[in-house]
Short mmCIF file of C-alpha atoms in Angstrom, two decimals:
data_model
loop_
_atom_site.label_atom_id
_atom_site.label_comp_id
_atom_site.label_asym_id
_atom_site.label_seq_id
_atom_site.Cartn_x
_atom_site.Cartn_y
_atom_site.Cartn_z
CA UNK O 1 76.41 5.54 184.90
CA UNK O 2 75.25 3.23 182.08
CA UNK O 3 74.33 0.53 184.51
CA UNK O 4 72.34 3.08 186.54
CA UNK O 5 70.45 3.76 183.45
CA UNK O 6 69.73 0.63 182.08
CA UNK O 7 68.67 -0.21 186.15
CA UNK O 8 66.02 2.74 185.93
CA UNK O 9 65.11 1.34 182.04
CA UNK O 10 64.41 -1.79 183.51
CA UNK O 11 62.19 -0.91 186.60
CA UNK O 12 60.13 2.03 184.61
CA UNK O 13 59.83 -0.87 182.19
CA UNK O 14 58.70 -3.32 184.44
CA UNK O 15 56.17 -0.81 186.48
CA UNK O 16 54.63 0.14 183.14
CA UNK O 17 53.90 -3.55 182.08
CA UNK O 18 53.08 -4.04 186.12
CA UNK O 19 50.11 -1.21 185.43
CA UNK O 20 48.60 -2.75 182.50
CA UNK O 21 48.17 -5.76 183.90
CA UNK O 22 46.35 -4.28 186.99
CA UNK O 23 44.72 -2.11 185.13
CA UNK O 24 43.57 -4.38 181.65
CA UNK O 25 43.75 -7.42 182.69
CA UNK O 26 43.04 -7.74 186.49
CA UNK O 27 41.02 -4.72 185.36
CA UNK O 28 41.21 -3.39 189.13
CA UNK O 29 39.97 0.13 188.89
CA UNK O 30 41.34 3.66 189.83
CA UNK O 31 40.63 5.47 193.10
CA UNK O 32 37.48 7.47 191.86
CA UNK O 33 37.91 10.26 194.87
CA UNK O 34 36.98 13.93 193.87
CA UNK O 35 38.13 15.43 197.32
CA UNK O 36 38.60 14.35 201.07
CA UNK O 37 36.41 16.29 202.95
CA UNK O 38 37.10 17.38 206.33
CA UNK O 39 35.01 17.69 209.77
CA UNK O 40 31.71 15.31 208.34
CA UNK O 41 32.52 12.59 210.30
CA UNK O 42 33.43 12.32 214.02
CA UNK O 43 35.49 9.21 213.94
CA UNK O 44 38.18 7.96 211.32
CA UNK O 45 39.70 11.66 212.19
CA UNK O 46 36.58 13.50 210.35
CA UNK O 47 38.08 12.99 207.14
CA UNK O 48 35.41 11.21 204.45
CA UNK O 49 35.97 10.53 200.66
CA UNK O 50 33.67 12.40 197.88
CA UNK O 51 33.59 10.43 194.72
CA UNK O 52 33.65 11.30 191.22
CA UNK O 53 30.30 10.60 189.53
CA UNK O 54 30.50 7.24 187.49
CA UNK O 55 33.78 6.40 189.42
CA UNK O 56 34.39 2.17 189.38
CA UNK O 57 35.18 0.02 192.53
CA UNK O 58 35.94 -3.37 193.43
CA UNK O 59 34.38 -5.21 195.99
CA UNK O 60 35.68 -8.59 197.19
CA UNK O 61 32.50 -9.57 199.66
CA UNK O 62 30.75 -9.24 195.91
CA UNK O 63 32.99 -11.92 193.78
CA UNK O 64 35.77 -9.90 193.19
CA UNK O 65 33.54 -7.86 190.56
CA UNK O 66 33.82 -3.77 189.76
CA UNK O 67 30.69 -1.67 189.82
CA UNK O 68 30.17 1.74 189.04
CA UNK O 69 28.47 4.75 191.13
CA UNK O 70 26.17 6.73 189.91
CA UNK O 71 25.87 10.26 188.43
CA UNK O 72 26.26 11.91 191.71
CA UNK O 73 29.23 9.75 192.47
CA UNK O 74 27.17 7.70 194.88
CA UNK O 75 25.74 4.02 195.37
CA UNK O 76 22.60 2.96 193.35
CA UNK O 77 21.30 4.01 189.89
CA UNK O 78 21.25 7.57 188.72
CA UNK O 79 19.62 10.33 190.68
CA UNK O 80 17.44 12.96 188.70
CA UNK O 81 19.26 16.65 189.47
CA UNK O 82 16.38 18.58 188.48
CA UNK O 83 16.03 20.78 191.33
CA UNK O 84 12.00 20.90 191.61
CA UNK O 85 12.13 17.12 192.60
CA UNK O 86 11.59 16.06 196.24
CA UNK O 87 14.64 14.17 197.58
CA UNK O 88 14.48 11.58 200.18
CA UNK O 89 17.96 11.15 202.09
CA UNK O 90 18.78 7.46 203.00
CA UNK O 91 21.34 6.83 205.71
CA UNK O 92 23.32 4.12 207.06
CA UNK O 93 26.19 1.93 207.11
CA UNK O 94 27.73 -0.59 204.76
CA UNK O 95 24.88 -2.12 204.42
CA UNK O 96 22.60 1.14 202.71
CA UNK O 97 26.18 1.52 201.21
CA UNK O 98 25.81 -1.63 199.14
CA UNK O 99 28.65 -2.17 197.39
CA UNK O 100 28.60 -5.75 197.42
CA UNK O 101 25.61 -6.13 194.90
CA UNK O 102 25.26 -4.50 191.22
CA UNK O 103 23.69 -0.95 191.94
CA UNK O 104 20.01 -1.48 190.09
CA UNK O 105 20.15 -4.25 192.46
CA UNK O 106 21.07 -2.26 196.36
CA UNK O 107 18.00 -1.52 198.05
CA UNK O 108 18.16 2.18 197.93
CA UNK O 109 17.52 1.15 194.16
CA UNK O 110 14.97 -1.48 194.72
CA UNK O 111 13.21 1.74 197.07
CA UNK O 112 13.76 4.21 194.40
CA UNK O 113 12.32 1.87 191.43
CA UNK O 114 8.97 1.72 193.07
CA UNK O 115 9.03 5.01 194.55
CA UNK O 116 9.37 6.49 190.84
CA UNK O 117 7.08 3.96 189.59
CA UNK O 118 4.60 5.74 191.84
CA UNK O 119 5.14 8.93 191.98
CA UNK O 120 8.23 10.71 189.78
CA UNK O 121 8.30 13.81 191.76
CA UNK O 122 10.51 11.94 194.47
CA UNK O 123 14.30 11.27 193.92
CA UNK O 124 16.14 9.32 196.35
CA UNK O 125 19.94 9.79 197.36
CA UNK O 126 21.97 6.97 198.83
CA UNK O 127 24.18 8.86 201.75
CA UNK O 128 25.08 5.41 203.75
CA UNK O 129 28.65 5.11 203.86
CA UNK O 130 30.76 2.12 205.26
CA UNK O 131 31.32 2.37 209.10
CA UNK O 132 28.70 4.79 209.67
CA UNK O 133 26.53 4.95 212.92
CA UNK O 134 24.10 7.57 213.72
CA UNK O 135 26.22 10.48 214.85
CA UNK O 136 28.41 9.89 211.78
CA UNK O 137 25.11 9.89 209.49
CA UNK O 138 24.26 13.12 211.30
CA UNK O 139 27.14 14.99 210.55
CA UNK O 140 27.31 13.73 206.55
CA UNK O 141 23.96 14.50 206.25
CA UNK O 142 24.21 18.08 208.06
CA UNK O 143 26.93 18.76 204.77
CA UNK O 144 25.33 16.78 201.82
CA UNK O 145 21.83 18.61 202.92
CA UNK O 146 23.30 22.30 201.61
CA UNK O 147 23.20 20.72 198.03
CA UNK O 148 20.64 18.16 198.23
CA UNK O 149 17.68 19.61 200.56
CA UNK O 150 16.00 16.45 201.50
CA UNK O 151 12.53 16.48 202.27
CA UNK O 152 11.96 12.64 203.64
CA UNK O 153 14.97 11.36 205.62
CA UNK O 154 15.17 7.28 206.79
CA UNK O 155 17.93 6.98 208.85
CA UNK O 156 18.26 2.87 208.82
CA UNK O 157 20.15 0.56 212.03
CA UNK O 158 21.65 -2.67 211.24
CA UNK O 159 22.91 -2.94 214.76
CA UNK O 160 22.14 -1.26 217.85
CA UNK O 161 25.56 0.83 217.06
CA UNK O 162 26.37 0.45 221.05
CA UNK O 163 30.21 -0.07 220.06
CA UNK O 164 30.87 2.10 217.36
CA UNK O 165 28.79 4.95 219.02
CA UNK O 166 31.07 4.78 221.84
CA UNK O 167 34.17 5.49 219.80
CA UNK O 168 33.21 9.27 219.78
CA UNK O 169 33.67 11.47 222.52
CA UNK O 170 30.45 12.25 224.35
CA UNK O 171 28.54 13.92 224.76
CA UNK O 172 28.08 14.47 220.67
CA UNK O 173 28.23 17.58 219.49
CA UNK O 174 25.60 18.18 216.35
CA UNK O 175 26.84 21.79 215.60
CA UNK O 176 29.31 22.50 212.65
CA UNK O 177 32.73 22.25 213.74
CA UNK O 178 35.98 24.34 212.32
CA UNK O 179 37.11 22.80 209.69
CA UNK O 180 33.42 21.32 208.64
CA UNK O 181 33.53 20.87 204.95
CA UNK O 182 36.83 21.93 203.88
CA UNK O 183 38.62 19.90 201.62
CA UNK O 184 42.11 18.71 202.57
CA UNK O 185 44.76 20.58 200.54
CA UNK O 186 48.54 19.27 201.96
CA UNK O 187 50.70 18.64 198.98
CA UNK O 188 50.83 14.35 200.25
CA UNK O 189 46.88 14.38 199.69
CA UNK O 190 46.83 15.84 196.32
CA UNK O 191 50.04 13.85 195.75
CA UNK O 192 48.47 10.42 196.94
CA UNK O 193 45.55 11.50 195.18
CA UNK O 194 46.91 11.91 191.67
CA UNK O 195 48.61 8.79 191.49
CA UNK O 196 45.60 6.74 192.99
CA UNK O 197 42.98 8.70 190.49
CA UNK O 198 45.42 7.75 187.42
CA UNK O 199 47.52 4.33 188.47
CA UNK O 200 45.12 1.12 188.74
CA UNK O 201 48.27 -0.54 190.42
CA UNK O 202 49.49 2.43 192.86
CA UNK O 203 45.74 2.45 193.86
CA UNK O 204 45.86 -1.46 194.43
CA UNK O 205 48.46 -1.47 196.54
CA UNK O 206 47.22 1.76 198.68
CA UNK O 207 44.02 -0.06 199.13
CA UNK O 208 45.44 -3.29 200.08
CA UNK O 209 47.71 -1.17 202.84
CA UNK O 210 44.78 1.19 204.25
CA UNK O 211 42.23 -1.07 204.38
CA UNK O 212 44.27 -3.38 206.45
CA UNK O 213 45.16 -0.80 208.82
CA UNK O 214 41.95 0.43 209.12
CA UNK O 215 40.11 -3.04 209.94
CA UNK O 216 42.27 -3.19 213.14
CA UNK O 217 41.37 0.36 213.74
CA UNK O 218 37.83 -0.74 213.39
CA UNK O 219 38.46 -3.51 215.64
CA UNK O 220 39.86 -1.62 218.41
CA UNK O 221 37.85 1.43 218.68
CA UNK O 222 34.78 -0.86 218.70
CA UNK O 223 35.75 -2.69 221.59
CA UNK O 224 36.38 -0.23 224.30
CA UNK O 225 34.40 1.37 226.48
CA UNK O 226 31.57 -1.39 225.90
CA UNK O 227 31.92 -2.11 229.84
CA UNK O 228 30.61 1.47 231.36
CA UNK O 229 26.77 1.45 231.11
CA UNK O 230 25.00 -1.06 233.28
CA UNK O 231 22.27 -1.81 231.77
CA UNK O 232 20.94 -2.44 228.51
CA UNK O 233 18.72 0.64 228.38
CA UNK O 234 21.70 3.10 229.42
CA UNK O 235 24.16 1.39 226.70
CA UNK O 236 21.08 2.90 224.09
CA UNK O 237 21.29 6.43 225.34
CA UNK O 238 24.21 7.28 222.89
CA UNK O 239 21.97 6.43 220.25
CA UNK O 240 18.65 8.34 221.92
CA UNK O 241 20.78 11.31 221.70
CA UNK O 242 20.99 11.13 217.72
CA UNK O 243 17.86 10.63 217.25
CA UNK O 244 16.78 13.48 219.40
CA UNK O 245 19.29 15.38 217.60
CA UNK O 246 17.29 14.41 214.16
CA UNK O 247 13.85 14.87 215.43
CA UNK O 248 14.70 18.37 216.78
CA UNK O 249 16.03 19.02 213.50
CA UNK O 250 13.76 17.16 210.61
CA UNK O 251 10.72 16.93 212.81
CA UNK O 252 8.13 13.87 211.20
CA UNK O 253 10.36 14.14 208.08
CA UNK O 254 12.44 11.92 209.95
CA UNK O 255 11.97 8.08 210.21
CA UNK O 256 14.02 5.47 212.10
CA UNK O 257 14.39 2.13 210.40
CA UNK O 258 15.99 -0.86 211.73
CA UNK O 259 16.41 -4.49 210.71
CA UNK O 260 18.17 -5.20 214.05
CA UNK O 261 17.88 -8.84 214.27
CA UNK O 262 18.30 -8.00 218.47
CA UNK O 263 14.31 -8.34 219.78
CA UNK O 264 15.40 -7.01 222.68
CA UNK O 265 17.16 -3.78 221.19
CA UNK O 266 14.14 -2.52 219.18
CA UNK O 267 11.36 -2.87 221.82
CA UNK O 268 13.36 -0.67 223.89
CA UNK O 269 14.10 1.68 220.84
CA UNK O 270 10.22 1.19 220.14
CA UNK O 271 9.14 2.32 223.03
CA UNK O 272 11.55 5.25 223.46
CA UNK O 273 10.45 6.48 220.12
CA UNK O 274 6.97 5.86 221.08
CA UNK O 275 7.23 8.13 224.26
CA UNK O 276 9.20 10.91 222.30
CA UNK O 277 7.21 10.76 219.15
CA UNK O 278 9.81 9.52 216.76
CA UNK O 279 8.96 8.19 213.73
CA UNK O 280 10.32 3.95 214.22
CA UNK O 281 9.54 0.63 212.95
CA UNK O 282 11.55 -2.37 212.94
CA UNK O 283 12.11 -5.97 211.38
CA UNK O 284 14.14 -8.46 212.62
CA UNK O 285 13.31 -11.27 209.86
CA UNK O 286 15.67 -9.27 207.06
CA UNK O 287 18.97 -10.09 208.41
CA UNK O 288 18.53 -13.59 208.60
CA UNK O 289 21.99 -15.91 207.57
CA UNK O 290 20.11 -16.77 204.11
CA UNK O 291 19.45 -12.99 203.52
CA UNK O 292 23.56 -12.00 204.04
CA UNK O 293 26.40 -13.28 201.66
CA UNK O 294 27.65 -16.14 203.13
CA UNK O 295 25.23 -15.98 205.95
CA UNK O 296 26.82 -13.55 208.06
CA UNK O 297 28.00 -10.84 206.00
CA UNK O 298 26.02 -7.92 203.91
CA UNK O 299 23.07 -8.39 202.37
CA UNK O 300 22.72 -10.38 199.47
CA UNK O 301 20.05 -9.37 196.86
CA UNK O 302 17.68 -10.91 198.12
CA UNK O 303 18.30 -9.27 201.53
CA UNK O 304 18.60 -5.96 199.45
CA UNK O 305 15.13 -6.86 197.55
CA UNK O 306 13.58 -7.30 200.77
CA UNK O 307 15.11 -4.23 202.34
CA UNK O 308 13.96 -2.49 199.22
CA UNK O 309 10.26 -3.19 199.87
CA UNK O 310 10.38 -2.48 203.37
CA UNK O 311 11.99 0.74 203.14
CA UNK O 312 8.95 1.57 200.02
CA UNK O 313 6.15 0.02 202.45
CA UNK O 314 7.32 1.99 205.41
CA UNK O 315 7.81 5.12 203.06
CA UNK O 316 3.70 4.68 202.49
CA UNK O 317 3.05 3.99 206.34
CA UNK O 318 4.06 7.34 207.05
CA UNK O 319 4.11 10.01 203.90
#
């Protein structure tokens, strides 16, 4: 019995100087999620994170440095909430996401600065999210846009998305589904929850696990199916489909923006907006190896700063 006790002394001991080391000295943050929200997401089994506002994360691509989101618990500097304000909806991947770069410096913010600058009746919301291809975009935006009513929406491609759109089962269905926007409830959610939201270390360790997993999911689910269309015009009717689906919906406050480096890609997508009168314009010469950390992965700021303007200057072209 005594030994049994002194045992438990030892590990609690042990776990509690494991935590302040992770937590003050590593200084690895917390978790940061508010709720997991179901049925806004087609892949990754519709579940997404919401994020408490000011929550911290650490990003390896970035230096192994922690940022903070903003006051809406999203990427880029603070958002004004006054509800009179326009708000323009940016969506995308990773690379809208931005977590590799400090947040004043993320395009979104780079886009915002001057949009403000210019006119301070327009707010702009970052809604890209990591892994994110146009039907996913669709269905976050079709919840976030019950609390934020955007006015402007750029929807922006750093691929073609021919892979990842094909890990959904078509056709895509745009509609609400059962479970949209409920907030998982089991006991081992709220469980894993509390102890990531409150443990630096537990959170560390989940991370290190998940994220793992989750790359090979990536992997896998982006490789199949990539054999079935015959042509390259047929493997870009997946993504057609979306952006019907957000022209039918947003009309001309909709615009298409991609920095593609594939030529061949965005003529076709040009001219397929062209003929269906969607808003598109694209730039190959921003995802160039000297614009992406390390030259082949995000964008580094000055991929971001160029981003930034081209997102303001095609803002202008349009509205």
């Amino acid at each position: 019995m005594k030994k049994g006790i002194l045992l438990f002394l030892a590990i609690l001991i042990a776990f509690i100087i494991n935590e302040l080391f992770v937590k003050y000295i590593i200084q690895y943050p917390t978790w940061g999620v508010k709720d997991k929200i179901m049925g806004i997401r087609s892949s990754q089994n519709g579940i997404q994170n919401e994020f408490l506002p000011y929550s911290k994360y650490w990003n390896v691509e970035g230096g192994n440095k922690v940022f903070q989101r903003n006051n809406l618990g999203f990427w880029g500097i603070d958002v004004d909430t006054n509800i009179n304000m326009n708000t323009i909806i940016l969506l995308g991947s990773s690379f809208i996401e931005a977590q590799q770069v400090p947040p004043e410096s993320s395009a979104v913010s780079i886009f915002f600065a001057k949009i403000k600058k210019n006119d301070r009746n327009y707010q702009v919301i970052n809604l890209g999210y990591s892994g994110h291809d146009p039907y996913d975009s669709y269905l976050r935006l079709l919840y976030y846009e019950k609390y934020y009513h955007p006015s402007k929406i750029l929807l922006v491609l750093n691929s073609n998305n021919i892979e990842w759109l094909n890990r959904h089962d078509y056709p895509f269905n745009f509609e609400e589904s059962d479970n949209f926007g409920k907030k998982q409830s089991e006991i081992k959610i709220k469980s894993m929850k509390f102890l990531r939201n409150h443990l630096s270390s537990f959170n560390l360790i989940a991370n290190f696990i998940l994220n793992s997993n989750e790359n090979v999911k990536n992997a896998e689910s982006g490789q199949t199916n990539t054999n079935q269309d015959t042509s390259h015009v047929q493997k870009l009717i997946k993504l057609f489909d979306c952006l019907t689906a957000f022209k039918k919906k947003y009309l001309n406050n909709f615009v298409c923006v991609s920095v593609d480096s594939d030529l061949i890609s965005n003529r076709l997508i040009d001219k397929w907006c062209t003929d269906n009168k969607v808003n598109f314009v694209h730039k190959e010469n921003i995802s160039l190896p000297k614009n992406l950390l390390h030259g082949s992965g995000h964008f580094n700021q000055t991929g971001n700063t160029l981003l930034g303007n081209y997102l303001y200057d095609t803002f202008v072209k349009f509205y």
